[in-house]
């Protein structure tokens, strides 16, 4: 995992993009519902705004991206284990 941290320190602006993509992925896997397009745009705009503090936490040394990867993996497992009629 050290190579990943070194790579992220070489490209600091990429941290925000990775956090935003992971946040959208986590939202889609665990929390999204059928919404009209305007409401969905508002949700993603608020998600965009909410990624700024996470990026600051990442810059302060907290393992935000690694935690989001774990959350994504857990939500994928939950999605795969859920019965087909509840999807």
mmCIF file of C-alpha atoms in Angstrom, residues 8 10 16-18 33 44 60 62 77:
data_model
loop_
_atom_site.group_PDB
_atom_site.id
_atom_site.type_symbol
_atom_site.label_atom_id
_atom_site.label_comp_id
_atom_site.label_asym_id
_atom_site.label_seq_id
_atom_site.Cartn_x
_atom_site.Cartn_y
_atom_site.Cartn_z
ATOM 1 C CA UNK A 8 -1.047 9.938 -4.427
ATOM 2 C CA UNK A 10 3.027 12.727 -6.509
ATOM 3 C CA UNK A 16 -10.198 14.805 -4.819
ATOM 4 C CA UNK A 17 -11.141 12.988 -8.019
ATOM 5 C CA UNK A 18 -10.605 9.564 -6.451
ATOM 6 C CA UNK A 33 -33.134 5.416 -5.150
ATOM 7 C CA UNK A 44 -24.523 14.747 -6.710
ATOM 8 C CA UNK A 60 -3.947 15.823 7.041
ATOM 9 C CA UNK A 62 -6.099 10.241 7.544
ATOM 10 C CA UNK A 77 -20.532 -8.049 -0.770
#
